[in-house]
mmCIF file of C-alpha atoms in Angstrom:
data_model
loop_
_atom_site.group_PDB
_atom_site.id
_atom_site.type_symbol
_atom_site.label_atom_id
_atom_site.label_comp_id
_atom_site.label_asym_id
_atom_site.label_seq_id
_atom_site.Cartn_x
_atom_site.Cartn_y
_atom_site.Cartn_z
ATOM 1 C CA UNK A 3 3.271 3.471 15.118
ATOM 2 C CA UNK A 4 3.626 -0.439 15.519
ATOM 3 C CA UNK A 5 4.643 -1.866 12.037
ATOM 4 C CA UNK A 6 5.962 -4.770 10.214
ATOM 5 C CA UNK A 7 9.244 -3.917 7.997
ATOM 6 C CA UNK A 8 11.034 -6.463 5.617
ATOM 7 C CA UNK A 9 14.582 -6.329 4.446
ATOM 8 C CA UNK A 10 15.990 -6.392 2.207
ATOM 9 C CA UNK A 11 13.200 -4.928 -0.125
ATOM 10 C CA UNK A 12 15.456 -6.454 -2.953
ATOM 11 C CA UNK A 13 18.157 -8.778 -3.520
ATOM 12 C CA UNK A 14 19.842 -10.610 -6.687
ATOM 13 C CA UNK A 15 21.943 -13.554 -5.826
ATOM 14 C CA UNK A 16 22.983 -16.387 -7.408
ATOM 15 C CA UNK A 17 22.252 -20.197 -7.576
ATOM 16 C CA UNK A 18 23.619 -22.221 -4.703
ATOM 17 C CA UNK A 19 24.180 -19.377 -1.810
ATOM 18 C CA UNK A 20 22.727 -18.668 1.363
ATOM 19 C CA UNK A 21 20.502 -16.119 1.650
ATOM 20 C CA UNK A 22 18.332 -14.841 4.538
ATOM 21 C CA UNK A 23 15.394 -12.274 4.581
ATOM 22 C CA UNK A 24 14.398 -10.427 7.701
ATOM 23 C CA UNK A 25 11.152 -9.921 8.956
ATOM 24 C CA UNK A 26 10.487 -7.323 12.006
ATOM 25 C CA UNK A 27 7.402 -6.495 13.498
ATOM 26 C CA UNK A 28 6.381 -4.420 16.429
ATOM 27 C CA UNK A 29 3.114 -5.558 17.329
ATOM 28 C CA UNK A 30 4.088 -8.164 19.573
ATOM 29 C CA UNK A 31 1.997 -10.295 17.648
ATOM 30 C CA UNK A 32 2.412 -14.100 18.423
ATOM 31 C CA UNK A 33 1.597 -15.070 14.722
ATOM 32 C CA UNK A 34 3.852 -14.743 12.120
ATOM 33 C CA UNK A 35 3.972 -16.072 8.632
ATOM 34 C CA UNK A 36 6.447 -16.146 5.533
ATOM 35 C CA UNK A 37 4.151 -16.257 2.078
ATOM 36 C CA UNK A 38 6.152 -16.427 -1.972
ATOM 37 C CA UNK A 39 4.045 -15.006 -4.186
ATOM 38 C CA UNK A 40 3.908 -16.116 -7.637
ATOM 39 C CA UNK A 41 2.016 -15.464 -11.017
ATOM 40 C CA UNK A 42 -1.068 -17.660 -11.498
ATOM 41 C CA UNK A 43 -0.745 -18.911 -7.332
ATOM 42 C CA UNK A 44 -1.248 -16.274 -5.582
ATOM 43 C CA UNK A 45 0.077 -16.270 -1.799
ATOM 44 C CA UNK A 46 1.394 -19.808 -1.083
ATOM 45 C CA UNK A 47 2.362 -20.646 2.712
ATOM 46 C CA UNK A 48 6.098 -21.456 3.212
ATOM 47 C CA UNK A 49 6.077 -21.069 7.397
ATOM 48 C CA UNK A 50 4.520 -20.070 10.012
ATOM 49 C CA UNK A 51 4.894 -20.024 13.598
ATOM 50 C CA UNK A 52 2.876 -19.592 16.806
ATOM 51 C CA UNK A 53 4.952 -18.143 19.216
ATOM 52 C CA UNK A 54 8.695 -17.901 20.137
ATOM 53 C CA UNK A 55 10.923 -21.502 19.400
ATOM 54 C CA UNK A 56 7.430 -22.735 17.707
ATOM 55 C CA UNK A 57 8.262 -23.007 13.636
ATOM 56 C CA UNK A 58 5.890 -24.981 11.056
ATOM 57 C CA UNK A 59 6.051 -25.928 7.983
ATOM 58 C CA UNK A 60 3.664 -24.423 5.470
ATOM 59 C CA UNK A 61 2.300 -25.430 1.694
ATOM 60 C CA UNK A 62 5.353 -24.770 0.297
ATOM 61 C CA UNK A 63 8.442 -25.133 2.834
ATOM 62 C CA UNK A 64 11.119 -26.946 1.076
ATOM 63 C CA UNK A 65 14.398 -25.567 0.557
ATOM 64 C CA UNK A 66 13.909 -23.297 3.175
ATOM 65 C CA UNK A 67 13.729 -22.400 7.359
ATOM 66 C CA UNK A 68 12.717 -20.175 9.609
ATOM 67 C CA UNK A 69 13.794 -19.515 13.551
ATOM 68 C CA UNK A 70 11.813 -17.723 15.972
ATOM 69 C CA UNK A 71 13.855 -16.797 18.781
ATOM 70 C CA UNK A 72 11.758 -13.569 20.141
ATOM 71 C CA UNK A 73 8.430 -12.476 19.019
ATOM 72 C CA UNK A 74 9.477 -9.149 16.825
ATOM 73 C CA UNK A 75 11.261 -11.736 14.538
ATOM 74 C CA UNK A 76 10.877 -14.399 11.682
ATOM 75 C CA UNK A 77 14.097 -14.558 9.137
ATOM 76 C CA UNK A 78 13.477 -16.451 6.613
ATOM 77 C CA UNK A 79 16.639 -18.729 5.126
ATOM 78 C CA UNK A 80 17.047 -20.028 2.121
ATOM 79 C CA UNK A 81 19.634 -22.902 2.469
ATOM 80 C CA UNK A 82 20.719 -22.858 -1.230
ATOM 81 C CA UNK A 83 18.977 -20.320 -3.171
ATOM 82 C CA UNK A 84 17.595 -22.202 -6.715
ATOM 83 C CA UNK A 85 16.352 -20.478 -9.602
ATOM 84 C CA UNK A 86 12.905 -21.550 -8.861
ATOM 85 C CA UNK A 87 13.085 -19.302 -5.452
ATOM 86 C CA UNK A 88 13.009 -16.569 -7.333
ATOM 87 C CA UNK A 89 9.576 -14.563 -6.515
ATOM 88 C CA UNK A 90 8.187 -12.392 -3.874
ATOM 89 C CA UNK A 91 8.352 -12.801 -0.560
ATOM 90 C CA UNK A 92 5.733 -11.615 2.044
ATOM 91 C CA UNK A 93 5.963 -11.941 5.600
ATOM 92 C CA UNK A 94 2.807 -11.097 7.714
ATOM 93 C CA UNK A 95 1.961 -11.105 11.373
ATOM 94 C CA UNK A 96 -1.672 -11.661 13.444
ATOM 95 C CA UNK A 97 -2.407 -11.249 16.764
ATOM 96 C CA UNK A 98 -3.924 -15.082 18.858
ATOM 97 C CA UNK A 99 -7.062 -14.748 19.410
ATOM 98 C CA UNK A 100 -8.531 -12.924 16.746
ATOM 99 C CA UNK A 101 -10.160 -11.324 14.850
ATOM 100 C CA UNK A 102 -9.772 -14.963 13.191
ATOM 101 C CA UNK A 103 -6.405 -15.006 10.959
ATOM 102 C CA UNK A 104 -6.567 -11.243 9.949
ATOM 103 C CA UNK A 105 -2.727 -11.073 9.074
ATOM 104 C CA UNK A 106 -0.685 -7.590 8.234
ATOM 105 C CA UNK A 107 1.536 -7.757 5.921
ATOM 106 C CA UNK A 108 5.122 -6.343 5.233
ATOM 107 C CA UNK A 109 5.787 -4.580 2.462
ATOM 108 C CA UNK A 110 7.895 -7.426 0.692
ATOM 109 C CA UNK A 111 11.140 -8.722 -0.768
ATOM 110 C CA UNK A 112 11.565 -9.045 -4.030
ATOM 111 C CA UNK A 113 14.308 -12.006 -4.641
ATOM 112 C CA UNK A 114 15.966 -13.027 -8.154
ATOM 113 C CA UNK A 115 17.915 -15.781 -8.097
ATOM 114 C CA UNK A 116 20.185 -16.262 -11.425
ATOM 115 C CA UNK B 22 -8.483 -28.357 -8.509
ATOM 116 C CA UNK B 23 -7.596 -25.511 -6.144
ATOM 117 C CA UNK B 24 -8.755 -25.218 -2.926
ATOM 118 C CA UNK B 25 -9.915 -21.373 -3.377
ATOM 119 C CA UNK B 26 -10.520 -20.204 -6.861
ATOM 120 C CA UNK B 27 -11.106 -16.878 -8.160
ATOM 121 C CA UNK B 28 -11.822 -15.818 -11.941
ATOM 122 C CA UNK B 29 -8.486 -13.691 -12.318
ATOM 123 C CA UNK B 30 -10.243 -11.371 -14.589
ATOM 124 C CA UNK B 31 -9.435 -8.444 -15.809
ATOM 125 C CA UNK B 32 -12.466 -7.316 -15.066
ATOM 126 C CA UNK B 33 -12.756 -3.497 -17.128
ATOM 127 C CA UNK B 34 -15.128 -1.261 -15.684
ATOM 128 C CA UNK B 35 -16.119 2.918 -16.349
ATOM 129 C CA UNK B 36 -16.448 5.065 -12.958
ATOM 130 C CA UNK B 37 -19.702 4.532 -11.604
ATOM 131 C CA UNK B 38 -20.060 0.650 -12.929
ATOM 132 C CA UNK B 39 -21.008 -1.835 -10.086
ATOM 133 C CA UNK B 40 -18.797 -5.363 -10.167
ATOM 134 C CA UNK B 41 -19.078 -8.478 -8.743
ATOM 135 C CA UNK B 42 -16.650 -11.124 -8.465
ATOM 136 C CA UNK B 43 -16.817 -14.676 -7.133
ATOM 137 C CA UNK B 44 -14.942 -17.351 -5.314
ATOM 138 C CA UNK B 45 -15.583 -20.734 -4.597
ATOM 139 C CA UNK B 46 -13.742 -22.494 -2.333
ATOM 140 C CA UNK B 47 -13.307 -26.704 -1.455
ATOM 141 C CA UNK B 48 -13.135 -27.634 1.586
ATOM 142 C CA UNK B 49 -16.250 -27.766 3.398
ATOM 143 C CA UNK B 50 -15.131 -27.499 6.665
ATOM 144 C CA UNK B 51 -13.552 -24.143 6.109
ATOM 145 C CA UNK B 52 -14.072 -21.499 9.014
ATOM 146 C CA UNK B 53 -12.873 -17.554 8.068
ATOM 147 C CA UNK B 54 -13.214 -15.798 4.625
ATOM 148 C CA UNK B 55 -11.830 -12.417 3.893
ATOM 149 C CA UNK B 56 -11.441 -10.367 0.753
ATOM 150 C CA UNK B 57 -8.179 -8.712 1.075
ATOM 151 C CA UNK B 58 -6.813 -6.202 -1.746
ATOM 152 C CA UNK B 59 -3.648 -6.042 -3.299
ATOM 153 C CA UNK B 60 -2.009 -2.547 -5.712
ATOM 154 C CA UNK B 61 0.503 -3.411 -7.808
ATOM 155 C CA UNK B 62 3.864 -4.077 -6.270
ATOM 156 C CA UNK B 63 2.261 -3.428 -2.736
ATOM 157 C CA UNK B 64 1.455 -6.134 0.420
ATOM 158 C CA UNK B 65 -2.228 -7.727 0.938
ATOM 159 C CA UNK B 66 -4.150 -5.489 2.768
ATOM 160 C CA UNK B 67 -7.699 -6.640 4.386
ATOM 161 C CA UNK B 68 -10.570 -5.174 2.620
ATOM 162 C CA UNK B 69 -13.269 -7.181 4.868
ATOM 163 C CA UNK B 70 -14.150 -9.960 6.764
ATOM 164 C CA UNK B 71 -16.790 -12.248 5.001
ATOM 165 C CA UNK B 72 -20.130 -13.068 7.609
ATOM 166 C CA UNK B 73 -22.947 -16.025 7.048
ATOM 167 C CA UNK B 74 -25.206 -12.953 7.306
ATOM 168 C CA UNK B 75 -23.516 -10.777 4.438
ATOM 169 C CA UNK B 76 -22.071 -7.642 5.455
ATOM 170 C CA UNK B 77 -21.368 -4.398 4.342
ATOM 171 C CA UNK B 78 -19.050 -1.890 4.237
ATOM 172 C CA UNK B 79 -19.571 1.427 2.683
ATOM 173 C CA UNK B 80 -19.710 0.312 -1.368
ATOM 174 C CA UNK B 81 -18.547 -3.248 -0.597
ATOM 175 C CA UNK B 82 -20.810 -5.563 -0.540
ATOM 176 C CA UNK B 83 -19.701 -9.475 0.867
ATOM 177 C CA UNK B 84 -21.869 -12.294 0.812
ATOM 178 C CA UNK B 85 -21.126 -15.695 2.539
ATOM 179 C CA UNK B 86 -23.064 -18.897 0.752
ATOM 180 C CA UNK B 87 -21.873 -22.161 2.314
ATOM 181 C CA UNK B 88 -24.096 -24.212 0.863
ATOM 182 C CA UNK B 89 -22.581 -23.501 -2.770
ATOM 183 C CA UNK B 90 -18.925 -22.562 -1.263
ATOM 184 C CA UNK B 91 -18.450 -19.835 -2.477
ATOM 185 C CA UNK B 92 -18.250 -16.292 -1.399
ATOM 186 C CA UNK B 93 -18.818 -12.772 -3.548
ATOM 187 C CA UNK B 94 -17.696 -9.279 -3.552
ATOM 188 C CA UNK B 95 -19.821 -6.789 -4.861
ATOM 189 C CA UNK B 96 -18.580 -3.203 -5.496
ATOM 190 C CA UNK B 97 -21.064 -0.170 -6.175
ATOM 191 C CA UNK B 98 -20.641 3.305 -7.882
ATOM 192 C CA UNK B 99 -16.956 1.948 -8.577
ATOM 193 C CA UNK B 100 -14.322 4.335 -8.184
ATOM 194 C CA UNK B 101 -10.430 4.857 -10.007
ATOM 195 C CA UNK B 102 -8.825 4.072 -6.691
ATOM 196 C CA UNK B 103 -10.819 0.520 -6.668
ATOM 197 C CA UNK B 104 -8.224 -0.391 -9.441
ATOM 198 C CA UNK B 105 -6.437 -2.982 -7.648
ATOM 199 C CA UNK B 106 -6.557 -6.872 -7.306
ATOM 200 C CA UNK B 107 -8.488 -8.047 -4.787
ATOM 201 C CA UNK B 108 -7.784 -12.004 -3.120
ATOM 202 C CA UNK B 109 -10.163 -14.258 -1.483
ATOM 203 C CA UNK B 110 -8.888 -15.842 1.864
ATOM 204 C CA UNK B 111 -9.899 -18.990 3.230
ATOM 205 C CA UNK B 112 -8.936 -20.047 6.367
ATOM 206 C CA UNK B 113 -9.580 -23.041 9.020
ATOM 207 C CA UNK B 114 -10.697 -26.461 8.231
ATOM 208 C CA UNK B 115 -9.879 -29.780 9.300
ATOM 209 C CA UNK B 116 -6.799 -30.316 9.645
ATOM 210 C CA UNK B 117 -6.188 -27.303 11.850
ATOM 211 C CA UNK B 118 -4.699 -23.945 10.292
ATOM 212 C CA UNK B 119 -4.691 -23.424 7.023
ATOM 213 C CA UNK B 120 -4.889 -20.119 5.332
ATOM 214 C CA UNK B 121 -5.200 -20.676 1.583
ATOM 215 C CA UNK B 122 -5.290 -17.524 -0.547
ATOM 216 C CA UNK B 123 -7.045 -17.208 -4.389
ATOM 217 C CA UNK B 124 -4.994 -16.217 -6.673
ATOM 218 C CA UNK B 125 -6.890 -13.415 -7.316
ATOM 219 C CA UNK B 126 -9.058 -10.886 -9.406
ATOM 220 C CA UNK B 127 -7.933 -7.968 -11.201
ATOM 221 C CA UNK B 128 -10.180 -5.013 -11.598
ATOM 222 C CA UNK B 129 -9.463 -2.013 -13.105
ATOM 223 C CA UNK B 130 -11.749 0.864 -13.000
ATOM 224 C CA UNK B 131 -11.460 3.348 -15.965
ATOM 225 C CA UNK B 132 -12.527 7.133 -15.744
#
């Protein structure tokens, strides 16, 4: 069955590293998005992109990128992880076209920075 | 003011109760609404699209009213496995895309 996986489901790193979260999906869905998800503001956009080499920025996109190079993938990077990064990450995928911005979601990575 | 707002509850209902909740939303222009529902520690999943025309689906209930922006969830004979948070979506709107998620509505349903 065609699914979207995240890894890693957690991580713990500390203040100033690189860190980069996967996001896989096997839809071949052109859509796919990278959501933080925070207490009291819900889902917040961080990027999204349309298609292979397209990348946007979202709501919420500094201090970290994306790169599409194929259409099963979207890691997300944070540059240098800060203390306020810590939350949890959703990445989500929708087919063009419709039905209008229905998105599936992975199952999420749950990132502590210290 | 946020763009989508939701009363984030709890709501505390017994089996069988029915529950509404509401969201209003800002920008006029906006194009898509969903309710999606999220457990605890789980991803969104889409509950239902939200129609001009209200639809239904089963004991859900979802009613459109752009004239007031806002859209409603309603929730009959309420069940234990409704316990769950459930998020407004917004999407569209000038500007291009834009999918702005409530921050959502807890409900739990108590036997």
């Amino acid at each position: 069955d065609a699914e979207i996986t995240q890894s890693p489901r957690h991580k713990i790193t500390e203040t100033g590293r690189q860190v980069t979260l996967a996001c896989h999906q096997t839809w071949n869905h052109n859509n796919m998005f990278w959501y933080r998800q925070d207490l009291g503001h819900g889902l917040r956009l961080i990027h999204y992109s349309y298609g292979v080499q397209d990348t946007n920025k979202g709501e919420v996109s500094d201090g970290y990128s994306v790169s599409r190079s194929n259409t099963e993938d979207l890691p997300l990077t944070l540059e240098s992880a800060a203390s306020s990064q810590t939350s949890v990450y959703f990445c989500a995928s929708s087919p063009s076209g419709g039905p209008p911005h229905t998105q599936y979601f992975g199952p999420g990575t749950r990132l502590t920075v210290l | 003011r946020k763009e989508v707002e939701q009363d984030p509850g709890p709501f505390n209902v017994p089996e069988g109760a029915t529950v509404a909740f509401n969201c209003t939303y800002s920008n006029s222009a906006s194009q898509s609404f969903f309710w999606y529902r999220q457990d605890c520690r789980k991803e969104p999943k889409l509950l239902m699209s939200v129609y001009s025309s209200g639809n239904e689906d089963g004991r859900f209930t979802a009613q459109l009213n752009r004239a007031s922006q806002y859209i409603s969830l309603l929730i009959r004979d309420s069940k234990l496995s409704d316990s769950a948070t459930y998020l407004c979506v917004v999407t569209g709107g000038t500007g291009g895309f834009k999918t702005i998620f409530g921050a959502g509505t807890r409900l739990f349903v108590k036997a």
